[in-house]
Amino acid sequence: MPRTPVPHGAIVVGLDSSPTGVAALEWAVQEASRRNLPLHLLHAYFHELWLAAPPERPEALARTDEVVEAAVARVRSLDGDLRLTWDVPLGSAAGELVAASEHADTVVLGARGRGAVAGVLLGTVSLTVAMHAHCPVVVVHGGATEDGPQAGRVVVGVDGSESSAAAIGHAFAQASSRGAGLTAVHCWWLQISEGEIAGTAEAQGPADVAESGRLLLAEALAGWREKYPDVDVRELVLQEFPVESLIAQSAGAALMVVGTRGKGGFTGLLLGSVSQGVLRGAHCPVAVVRPTA
């Protein structure tokens, strides 16, 4: 079967028939429609025995065709004018999506595919693509709530890192295109050890650290307000653990945006612990954004 190339700047969605896969497809259609971008469906199929001698029409490929046909019909029912292409490559889903990300604007996929273990909140494909993709990756959980502290808003985690700066730019662009507000969240936490505050270069109290957080947030957002004057911005500096705080703020949000790796990340780590924690537990779609080269 001939390959269909990914249109430049397309929204690419990884297909499967799981509940989160269906939610990801619908999210991708809305994103492509709102931003007037092409939509590319990708459903990879793989079996190690086929690599040596792929059969003409394996049963699995027939099932793959059914998934793609159902997805195409769903897209057409949601937006019949959308520029739509699709591809059914032989290979690993993660590998094919990462390759597609070189040409895509955004890659979208469900949090857990059909192969995920029951109770696992984030599948290996979603995590692998989020780690290695060359463009923003949006992971969609099913059953998103509409009520929460940031209902209808775009939320971005800010820590002053290069990755965080890329996330801020993406968050502003998303908020503007949606006509939504933006909430920038900076979290901090001090460990009290033997009556003293640990973990800082100087002996700072909570009030000092909170003020440092407010200054960091103001500096990180500088320039973006002027570029996007239409976006209503809220700033939150919270004395909370980052993962738990961002998950709480994601309830009801339109989108949560995080960088790939924060200031506390280890050199060479492709996806930090905060980003992974938010991907696993968020109540709304999560965009993972890496700095541009």
Short mmCIF file of C-alpha atoms in Angstrom, two decimals:
data_model
loop_
_atom_site.label_atom_id
_atom_site.label_comp_id
_atom_site.label_asym_id
_atom_site.label_seq_id
_atom_site.Cartn_x
_atom_site.Cartn_y
_atom_site.Cartn_z
CA MET A 1 0.00 0.00 0.00
CA PRO A 2 1.52 3.38 -0.99
CA ARG A 3 2.29 5.79 1.85
CA THR A 4 0.44 9.09 2.17
CA PRO A 5 2.85 11.83 3.27
CA VAL A 6 2.04 14.10 6.18
CA PRO A 7 0.95 17.53 4.90
CA HIS A 8 3.24 20.25 6.18
CA GLY A 9 1.86 21.87 9.32
CA ALA A 10 -0.92 19.32 9.75
CA ILE A 11 -2.60 18.19 12.93
CA VAL A 12 -1.62 14.52 13.15
CA VAL A 13 -3.75 12.20 15.26
CA GLY A 14 -2.85 8.67 16.22
CA LEU A 15 -5.86 6.43 15.74
CA ASP A 16 -7.18 3.58 17.84
CA SER A 17 -10.69 2.59 18.87
CA SER A 18 -10.19 3.09 22.62
CA PRO A 19 -12.35 5.69 24.42
CA THR A 20 -9.40 8.07 24.80
CA GLY A 21 -8.47 7.47 21.16
CA VAL A 22 -11.95 8.57 20.07
CA ALA A 23 -11.69 11.63 22.34
CA ALA A 24 -8.31 12.45 20.79
CA LEU A 25 -9.78 12.26 17.28
CA GLU A 26 -12.59 14.65 18.16
CA TRP A 27 -10.15 17.05 19.85
CA ALA A 28 -7.92 16.97 16.76
CA VAL A 29 -10.86 17.75 14.46
CA GLN A 30 -11.79 20.78 16.57
CA GLU A 31 -8.16 21.96 16.60
CA ALA A 32 -7.74 21.61 12.83
CA SER A 33 -11.09 23.29 12.15
CA ARG A 34 -10.45 26.23 14.48
CA ARG A 35 -6.97 26.88 13.11
CA ASN A 36 -7.77 26.01 9.47
CA LEU A 37 -5.09 23.32 9.32
CA PRO A 38 -5.11 19.97 7.49
CA LEU A 39 -5.81 16.85 9.52
CA HIS A 40 -3.79 13.67 9.02
CA LEU A 41 -4.94 10.36 10.51
CA LEU A 42 -2.27 7.78 11.29
CA HIS A 43 -2.94 4.20 12.35
CA ALA A 44 0.14 1.98 12.43
CA TYR A 45 -0.07 -1.79 12.58
CA PHE A 46 2.78 -4.03 13.59
CA HIS A 47 3.70 -7.67 14.03
CA GLU A 48 7.34 -8.76 14.23
CA LEU A 49 6.69 -11.70 11.89
CA TRP A 50 5.45 -9.36 9.13
CA LEU A 51 8.73 -7.50 8.90
CA ALA A 52 10.37 -10.40 7.06
CA ALA A 53 7.40 -11.29 4.81
CA PRO A 54 4.27 -9.15 5.27
CA PRO A 55 1.14 -11.07 4.22
CA GLU A 56 -1.02 -9.67 1.44
CA ARG A 57 -4.07 -9.06 3.60
CA PRO A 58 -3.61 -10.03 7.24
CA GLU A 59 -6.64 -10.05 9.46
CA ALA A 60 -5.11 -7.30 11.57
CA LEU A 61 -4.86 -5.05 8.51
CA ALA A 62 -8.55 -5.60 7.81
CA ARG A 63 -9.33 -4.49 11.36
CA THR A 64 -7.06 -1.50 10.83
CA ASP A 65 -9.08 -0.53 7.76
CA GLU A 66 -12.23 -0.64 9.86
CA VAL A 67 -10.69 1.73 12.44
CA VAL A 68 -9.60 4.17 9.73
CA GLU A 69 -12.94 4.04 7.88
CA ALA A 70 -14.81 4.74 11.11
CA ALA A 71 -12.47 7.63 11.88
CA VAL A 72 -12.87 9.16 8.42
CA ALA A 73 -16.65 8.93 8.73
CA ARG A 74 -16.51 10.59 12.14
CA VAL A 75 -14.33 13.42 10.86
CA ARG A 76 -16.64 14.03 7.90
CA SER A 77 -19.64 14.16 10.23
CA LEU A 78 -17.94 16.79 12.38
CA ASP A 79 -16.46 18.92 9.59
CA GLY A 80 -17.08 17.97 6.00
CA ASP A 81 -14.81 20.74 4.67
CA LEU A 82 -11.70 19.72 6.56
CA ARG A 83 -8.61 18.90 4.48
CA LEU A 84 -8.19 15.24 5.40
CA THR A 85 -5.54 12.62 4.64
CA TRP A 86 -4.68 9.30 6.28
CA ASP A 87 -1.98 6.69 6.35
CA VAL A 88 -1.77 3.06 7.52
CA PRO A 89 1.93 2.25 7.83
CA LEU A 90 3.49 -1.03 8.88
CA GLY A 91 5.54 -0.18 11.97
CA SER A 92 5.36 0.78 15.62
CA ALA A 93 2.78 3.43 16.51
CA ALA A 94 5.27 5.46 18.56
CA GLY A 95 7.94 5.37 15.87
CA GLU A 96 5.56 6.38 13.10
CA LEU A 97 4.08 9.24 15.13
CA VAL A 98 7.52 10.58 16.05
CA ALA A 99 8.51 10.46 12.37
CA ALA A 100 5.28 12.26 11.41
CA SER A 101 5.99 14.94 14.00
CA GLU A 102 8.88 16.25 11.89
CA HIS A 103 6.30 17.69 9.46
CA ALA A 104 3.35 18.25 11.80
CA ASP A 105 2.15 21.30 13.69
CA THR A 106 0.87 19.11 16.53
CA VAL A 107 0.55 15.40 17.27
CA VAL A 108 -2.58 14.34 19.16
CA LEU A 109 -3.21 10.97 20.79
CA GLY A 110 -5.25 9.37 23.51
CA ALA A 111 -3.78 8.78 26.93
CA ARG A 112 -4.30 5.02 26.74
CA GLY A 113 -4.66 2.84 23.67
CA ARG A 114 -6.31 -0.54 23.33
CA GLY A 115 -3.16 -2.30 24.47
CA ALA A 116 -2.88 -0.45 27.77
CA VAL A 117 -3.05 -2.36 31.02
CA ALA A 118 -6.21 -1.77 33.02
CA GLY A 119 -5.68 0.96 35.60
CA VAL A 120 -2.69 2.49 33.80
CA LEU A 121 -3.37 6.20 33.27
CA LEU A 122 -0.78 6.81 30.54
CA GLY A 123 0.16 4.36 27.80
CA THR A 124 3.68 3.67 26.59
CA VAL A 125 2.94 5.07 23.12
CA SER A 126 1.71 8.40 24.52
CA LEU A 127 4.70 8.70 26.84
CA THR A 128 7.23 7.75 24.15
CA VAL A 129 5.82 10.23 21.63
CA ALA A 130 5.71 13.00 24.24
CA MET A 131 9.39 12.31 24.97
CA HIS A 132 10.68 12.21 21.40
CA ALA A 133 8.36 14.24 19.14
CA HIS A 134 9.71 17.23 17.21
CA CYS A 135 6.52 19.30 17.69
CA PRO A 136 4.00 19.87 20.48
CA VAL A 137 2.17 16.73 21.59
CA VAL A 138 -1.36 16.80 23.03
CA VAL A 139 -2.46 13.84 25.14
CA VAL A 140 -6.22 13.59 25.61
CA HIS A 141 -7.89 11.85 28.54
CA GLY A 142 -11.50 10.78 28.29
CA GLY A 143 -14.21 12.17 30.54
CA ALA A 144 -12.82 15.70 30.99
CA THR A 145 -14.70 17.79 33.54
CA GLU A 146 -16.21 21.20 32.79
CA ASP A 147 -16.12 22.56 36.34
CA GLY A 148 -12.98 23.67 38.12
CA PRO A 149 -10.91 26.65 39.25
CA GLN A 150 -9.79 27.46 35.68
CA ALA A 151 -12.91 26.41 33.78
CA GLY A 152 -12.58 27.08 30.05
CA ARG A 153 -9.11 28.59 30.40
CA VAL A 154 -5.68 27.54 29.16
CA VAL A 155 -3.32 26.76 32.06
CA VAL A 156 0.47 26.80 31.77
CA GLY A 157 3.06 25.65 34.29
CA VAL A 158 5.94 28.14 34.69
CA ASP A 159 9.31 27.52 36.37
CA GLY A 160 11.66 29.85 34.50
CA SER A 161 13.33 27.14 32.40
CA GLU A 162 13.87 27.25 28.63
CA SER A 163 11.28 24.53 28.23
CA SER A 164 8.82 26.53 30.31
CA ALA A 165 9.37 29.58 28.07
CA ALA A 166 8.38 27.53 25.02
CA ALA A 167 5.28 26.34 26.86
CA ILE A 168 4.28 29.93 27.67
CA GLY A 169 4.42 30.96 24.01
CA HIS A 170 2.33 27.97 22.99
CA ALA A 171 -0.18 28.64 25.77
CA PHE A 172 -0.69 32.26 24.72
CA ALA A 173 -1.21 31.23 21.08
CA GLN A 174 -3.73 28.59 22.14
CA ALA A 175 -5.62 30.97 24.43
CA SER A 176 -5.80 33.63 21.72
CA SER A 177 -7.04 31.21 19.04
CA ARG A 178 -9.71 29.92 21.41
CA GLY A 179 -10.80 33.30 22.74
CA ALA A 180 -9.98 31.92 26.18
CA GLY A 181 -8.20 33.29 29.23
CA LEU A 182 -4.76 32.13 30.32
CA THR A 183 -3.68 31.14 33.83
CA ALA A 184 0.06 30.97 34.51
CA VAL A 185 0.95 28.85 37.55
CA HIS A 186 4.24 28.83 39.45
CA CYS A 187 4.57 26.41 42.37
CA TRP A 188 7.15 26.32 45.11
CA TRP A 189 7.80 24.25 48.18
CA LEU A 190 10.30 24.47 51.01
CA GLN A 191 11.31 21.54 53.15
CA ILE A 192 11.63 22.26 56.85
CA SER A 193 14.54 20.34 58.36
CA GLU A 194 15.54 20.56 62.04
CA GLY A 195 13.86 23.91 62.44
CA GLU A 196 15.49 25.46 59.38
CA ILE A 197 14.41 25.91 55.79
CA ALA A 198 16.35 23.63 53.49
CA GLY A 199 16.80 23.54 49.76
CA THR A 200 17.74 27.20 49.10
CA ALA A 201 21.13 28.82 48.56
CA GLU A 202 20.35 31.47 51.13
CA ALA A 203 18.23 31.38 54.25
CA GLN A 204 14.98 32.62 52.75
CA GLY A 205 11.64 32.44 54.47
CA PRO A 206 8.35 31.52 52.78
CA ALA A 207 7.48 35.16 52.13
CA ASP A 208 10.81 35.71 50.37
CA VAL A 209 10.41 32.61 48.24
CA ALA A 210 6.84 33.57 47.33
CA GLU A 211 8.02 37.02 46.26
CA SER A 212 10.78 35.43 44.19
CA GLY A 213 8.11 33.31 42.53
CA ARG A 214 6.02 36.37 41.68
CA LEU A 215 9.06 38.08 40.16
CA LEU A 216 9.93 34.93 38.18
CA LEU A 217 6.38 34.72 36.85
CA ALA A 218 6.31 38.41 35.88
CA GLU A 219 9.63 38.08 34.05
CA ALA A 220 8.54 34.90 32.25
CA LEU A 221 5.34 36.56 31.01
CA ALA A 222 7.05 39.81 29.99
CA GLY A 223 6.37 40.62 26.35
CA TRP A 224 3.67 38.00 25.88
CA ARG A 225 0.90 40.22 27.24
CA GLU A 226 1.81 42.88 24.66
CA LYS A 227 1.92 40.32 21.85
CA TYR A 228 -1.49 38.92 22.85
CA PRO A 229 -3.46 41.87 24.28
CA ASP A 230 -6.71 39.96 23.70
CA VAL A 231 -5.81 37.30 26.27
CA ASP A 232 -6.96 37.74 29.87
CA VAL A 233 -4.07 36.64 32.09
CA ARG A 234 -4.18 35.36 35.66
CA GLU A 235 -1.03 34.72 37.68
CA LEU A 236 -0.93 32.14 40.47
CA VAL A 237 2.02 31.62 42.81
CA LEU A 238 1.20 28.62 44.99
CA GLN A 239 3.00 27.01 47.91
CA GLU A 240 2.20 23.51 46.71
CA PHE A 241 3.89 20.54 45.11
CA PRO A 242 3.91 21.18 41.31
CA VAL A 243 2.34 17.94 40.09
CA GLU A 244 -0.56 17.93 42.54
CA SER A 245 -1.14 21.66 42.09
CA LEU A 246 -1.19 21.58 38.29
CA ILE A 247 -3.50 18.56 38.28
CA ALA A 248 -5.89 20.42 40.60
CA GLN A 249 -5.79 23.51 38.35
CA SER A 250 -6.49 21.37 35.26
CA ALA A 251 -10.05 20.57 36.36
CA GLY A 252 -12.37 22.23 33.86
CA ALA A 253 -9.51 23.79 31.88
CA ALA A 254 -9.59 23.82 28.09
CA LEU A 255 -5.92 22.83 27.92
CA MET A 256 -2.95 22.35 30.24
CA VAL A 257 0.46 23.26 28.78
CA VAL A 258 3.77 22.06 30.22
CA GLY A 259 7.36 22.02 29.04
CA THR A 260 9.32 18.85 28.51
CA ARG A 261 11.76 19.41 31.34
CA GLY A 262 11.94 21.92 34.19
CA LYS A 263 14.83 23.56 36.00
CA GLY A 264 15.16 20.67 38.40
CA GLY A 265 15.41 18.06 35.64
CA PHE A 266 18.49 15.92 35.13
CA THR A 267 20.63 16.69 32.09
CA GLY A 268 19.66 14.40 29.23
CA LEU A 269 16.24 13.59 30.67
CA LEU A 270 13.75 13.79 27.80
CA LEU A 271 10.63 14.35 29.88
CA GLY A 272 10.70 15.61 33.46
CA SER A 273 8.87 14.13 36.43
CA VAL A 274 6.43 17.06 36.67
CA SER A 275 5.45 16.77 33.00
CA GLN A 276 5.01 13.01 33.34
CA GLY A 277 2.95 13.41 36.50
CA VAL A 278 0.66 15.96 34.87
CA LEU A 279 0.28 13.80 31.76
CA ARG A 280 -0.85 10.91 33.95
CA GLY A 281 -3.26 12.78 36.21
CA ALA A 282 -4.65 15.85 34.43
CA HIS A 283 -8.40 16.31 34.07
CA CYS A 284 -8.08 17.99 30.66
CA PRO A 285 -5.99 17.60 27.49
CA VAL A 286 -2.28 18.23 28.11
CA ALA A 287 0.11 19.82 25.60
CA VAL A 288 3.81 18.99 26.03
CA VAL A 289 6.01 21.59 24.35
CA ARG A 290 9.77 21.44 23.83
CA PRO A 291 12.04 24.40 23.04
CA THR A 292 12.61 25.03 19.35
CA ALA A 293 16.08 24.21 18.09
#
